[in-house]
Short mmCIF file of C-alpha atoms in Angstrom, two decimals:
data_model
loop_
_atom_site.label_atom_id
_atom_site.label_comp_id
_atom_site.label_asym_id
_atom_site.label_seq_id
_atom_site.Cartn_x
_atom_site.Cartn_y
_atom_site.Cartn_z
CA UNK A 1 36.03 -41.89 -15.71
CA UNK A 2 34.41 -38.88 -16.67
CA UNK A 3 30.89 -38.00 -14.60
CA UNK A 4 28.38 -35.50 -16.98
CA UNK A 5 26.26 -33.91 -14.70
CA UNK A 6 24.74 -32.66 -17.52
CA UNK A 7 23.94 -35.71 -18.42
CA UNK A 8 22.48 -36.40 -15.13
CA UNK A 9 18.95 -35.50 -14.01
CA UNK A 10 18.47 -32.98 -11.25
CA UNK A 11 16.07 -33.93 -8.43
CA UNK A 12 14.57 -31.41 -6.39
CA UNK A 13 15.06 -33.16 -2.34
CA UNK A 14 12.75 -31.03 -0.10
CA UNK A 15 13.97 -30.61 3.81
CA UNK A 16 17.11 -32.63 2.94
CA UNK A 17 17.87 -34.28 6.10
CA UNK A 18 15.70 -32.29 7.92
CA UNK A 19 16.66 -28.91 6.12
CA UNK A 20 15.16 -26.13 5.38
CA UNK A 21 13.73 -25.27 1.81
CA UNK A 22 14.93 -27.70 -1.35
CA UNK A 23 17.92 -28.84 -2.16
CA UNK A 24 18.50 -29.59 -6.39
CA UNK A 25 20.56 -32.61 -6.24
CA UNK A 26 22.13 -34.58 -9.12
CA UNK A 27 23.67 -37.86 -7.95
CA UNK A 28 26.10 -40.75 -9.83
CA UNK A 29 26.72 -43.42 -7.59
CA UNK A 30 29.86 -45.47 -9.01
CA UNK A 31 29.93 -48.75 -6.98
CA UNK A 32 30.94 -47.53 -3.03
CA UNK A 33 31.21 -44.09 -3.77
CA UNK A 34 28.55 -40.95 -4.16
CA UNK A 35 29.67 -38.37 -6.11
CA UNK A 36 26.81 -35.22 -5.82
CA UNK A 37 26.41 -31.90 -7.36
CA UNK A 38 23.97 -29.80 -5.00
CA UNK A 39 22.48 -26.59 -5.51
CA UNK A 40 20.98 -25.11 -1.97
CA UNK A 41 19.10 -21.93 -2.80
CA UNK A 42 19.17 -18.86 -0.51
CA UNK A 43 18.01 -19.81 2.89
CA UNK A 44 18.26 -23.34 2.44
CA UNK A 45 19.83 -25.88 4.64
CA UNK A 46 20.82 -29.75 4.70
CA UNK A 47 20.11 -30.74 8.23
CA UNK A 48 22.35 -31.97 10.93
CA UNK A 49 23.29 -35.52 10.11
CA UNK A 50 26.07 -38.08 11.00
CA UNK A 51 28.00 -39.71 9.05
CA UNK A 52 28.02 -43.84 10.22
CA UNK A 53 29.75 -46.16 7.51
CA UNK A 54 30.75 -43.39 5.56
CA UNK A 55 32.19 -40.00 5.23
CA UNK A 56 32.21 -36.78 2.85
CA UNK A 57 34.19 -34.11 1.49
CA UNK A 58 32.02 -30.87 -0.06
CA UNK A 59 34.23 -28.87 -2.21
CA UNK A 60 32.09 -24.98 -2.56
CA UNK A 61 31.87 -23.81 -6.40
CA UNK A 62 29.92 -20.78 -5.89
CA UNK A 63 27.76 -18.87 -2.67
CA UNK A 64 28.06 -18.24 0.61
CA UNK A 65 27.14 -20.53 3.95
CA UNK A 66 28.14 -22.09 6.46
CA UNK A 67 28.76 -25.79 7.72
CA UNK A 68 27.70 -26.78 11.37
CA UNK A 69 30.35 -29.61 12.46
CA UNK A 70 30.07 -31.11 15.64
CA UNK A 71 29.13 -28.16 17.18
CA UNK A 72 31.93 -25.73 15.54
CA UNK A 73 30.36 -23.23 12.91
CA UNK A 74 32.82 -23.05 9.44
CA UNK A 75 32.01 -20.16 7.02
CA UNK A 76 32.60 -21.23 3.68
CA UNK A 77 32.65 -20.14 0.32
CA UNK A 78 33.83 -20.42 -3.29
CA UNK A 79 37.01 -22.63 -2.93
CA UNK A 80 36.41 -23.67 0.44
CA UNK A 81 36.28 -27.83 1.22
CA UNK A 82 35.26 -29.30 3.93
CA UNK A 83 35.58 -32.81 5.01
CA UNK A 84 33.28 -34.50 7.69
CA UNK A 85 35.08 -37.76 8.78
CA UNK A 86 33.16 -40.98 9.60
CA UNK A 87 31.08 -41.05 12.72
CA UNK A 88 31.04 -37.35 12.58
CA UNK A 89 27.62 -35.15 12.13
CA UNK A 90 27.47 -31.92 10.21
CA UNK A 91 25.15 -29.27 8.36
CA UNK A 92 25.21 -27.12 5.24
CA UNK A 93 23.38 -24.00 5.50
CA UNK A 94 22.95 -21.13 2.20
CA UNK A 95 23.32 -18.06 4.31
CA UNK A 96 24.43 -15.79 1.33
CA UNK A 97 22.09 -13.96 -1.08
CA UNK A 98 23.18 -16.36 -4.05
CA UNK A 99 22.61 -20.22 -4.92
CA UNK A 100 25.26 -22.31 -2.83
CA UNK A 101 26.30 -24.64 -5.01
CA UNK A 102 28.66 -27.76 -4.31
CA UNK A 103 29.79 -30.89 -5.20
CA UNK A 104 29.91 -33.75 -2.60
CA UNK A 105 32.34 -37.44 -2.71
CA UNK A 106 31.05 -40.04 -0.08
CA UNK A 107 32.41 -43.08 0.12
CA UNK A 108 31.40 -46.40 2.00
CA UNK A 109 34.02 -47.28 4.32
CA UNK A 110 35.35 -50.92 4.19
#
C-alpha cells in the first residue's frame, strides 16, 4: 500500500507531549498501526513519554537531535533509527540548526 504524505494534511501539534515549540505532523493510521511524518523545527522537542500498548521506530530523514531513552541520551541524525520498545519512555529533541524531520511506525501490540 502506498501512503502519500502529500496527500495528507499537515497539522501543526504545539508542546507535543509536553515538548517544546510545534511539532508539523502528518498522520495515516492503517487499522493497528501509525505511520507519521514529523517535522520538529530548531529547538523543538516531543516530550518524555512511554510507550504502554504500543511501541515505535523513528527512522531520521534530515537534521540533527537527539533522543532521550530511559535515561540514555542517543545523538541522531540523517540515517539514524531508533526504536523505543513497549513499556519504554523516550524523547525527541531538534538540537541542530535545521528542521529535524522523521518518519515514525507505531503499532498496537496484540
Amino acid at each position: 500500500m502506498l501512503l502519500d504524505f502529500s496527500q495528507i494534511p499537515v497539522e501543526p501539534v504545539p508542546h507535543m507531549r509536553g515538548g517544546a515549540g510545534t511539532v508539523l505532523l502528518q498522520k495515516s493510521v492503517q487499522g493497528p498501526v501509525k505511520v507519521l511524518r514529523g517535522v520538529l523545527p530548531p529547538g523543538a522537542s516531543i516530550g518524555m513519554h512511554p510507550h504502554q500498548g504500543n511501541s515505535e521506530v523513528i527512522y531520521l530523514l534530515s537534521g540533527t537531535g537527539k533522543v532521550l531513552c530511559d535515561g540514555a541520551e542517543e545523538p541522531v541524525g540523517p540515517g539514524s533509527c531508533h526504536y523505543c520498545p513497549q513499556g519504554h519512555s523516550h524523547s525527541l529533541v531538534n538540537t541542530g540548526p535545521l528542521p529535524l524531520e522523521f518518519f515514525a511506525v507505531v503499532p498496537e501490540s496484540p
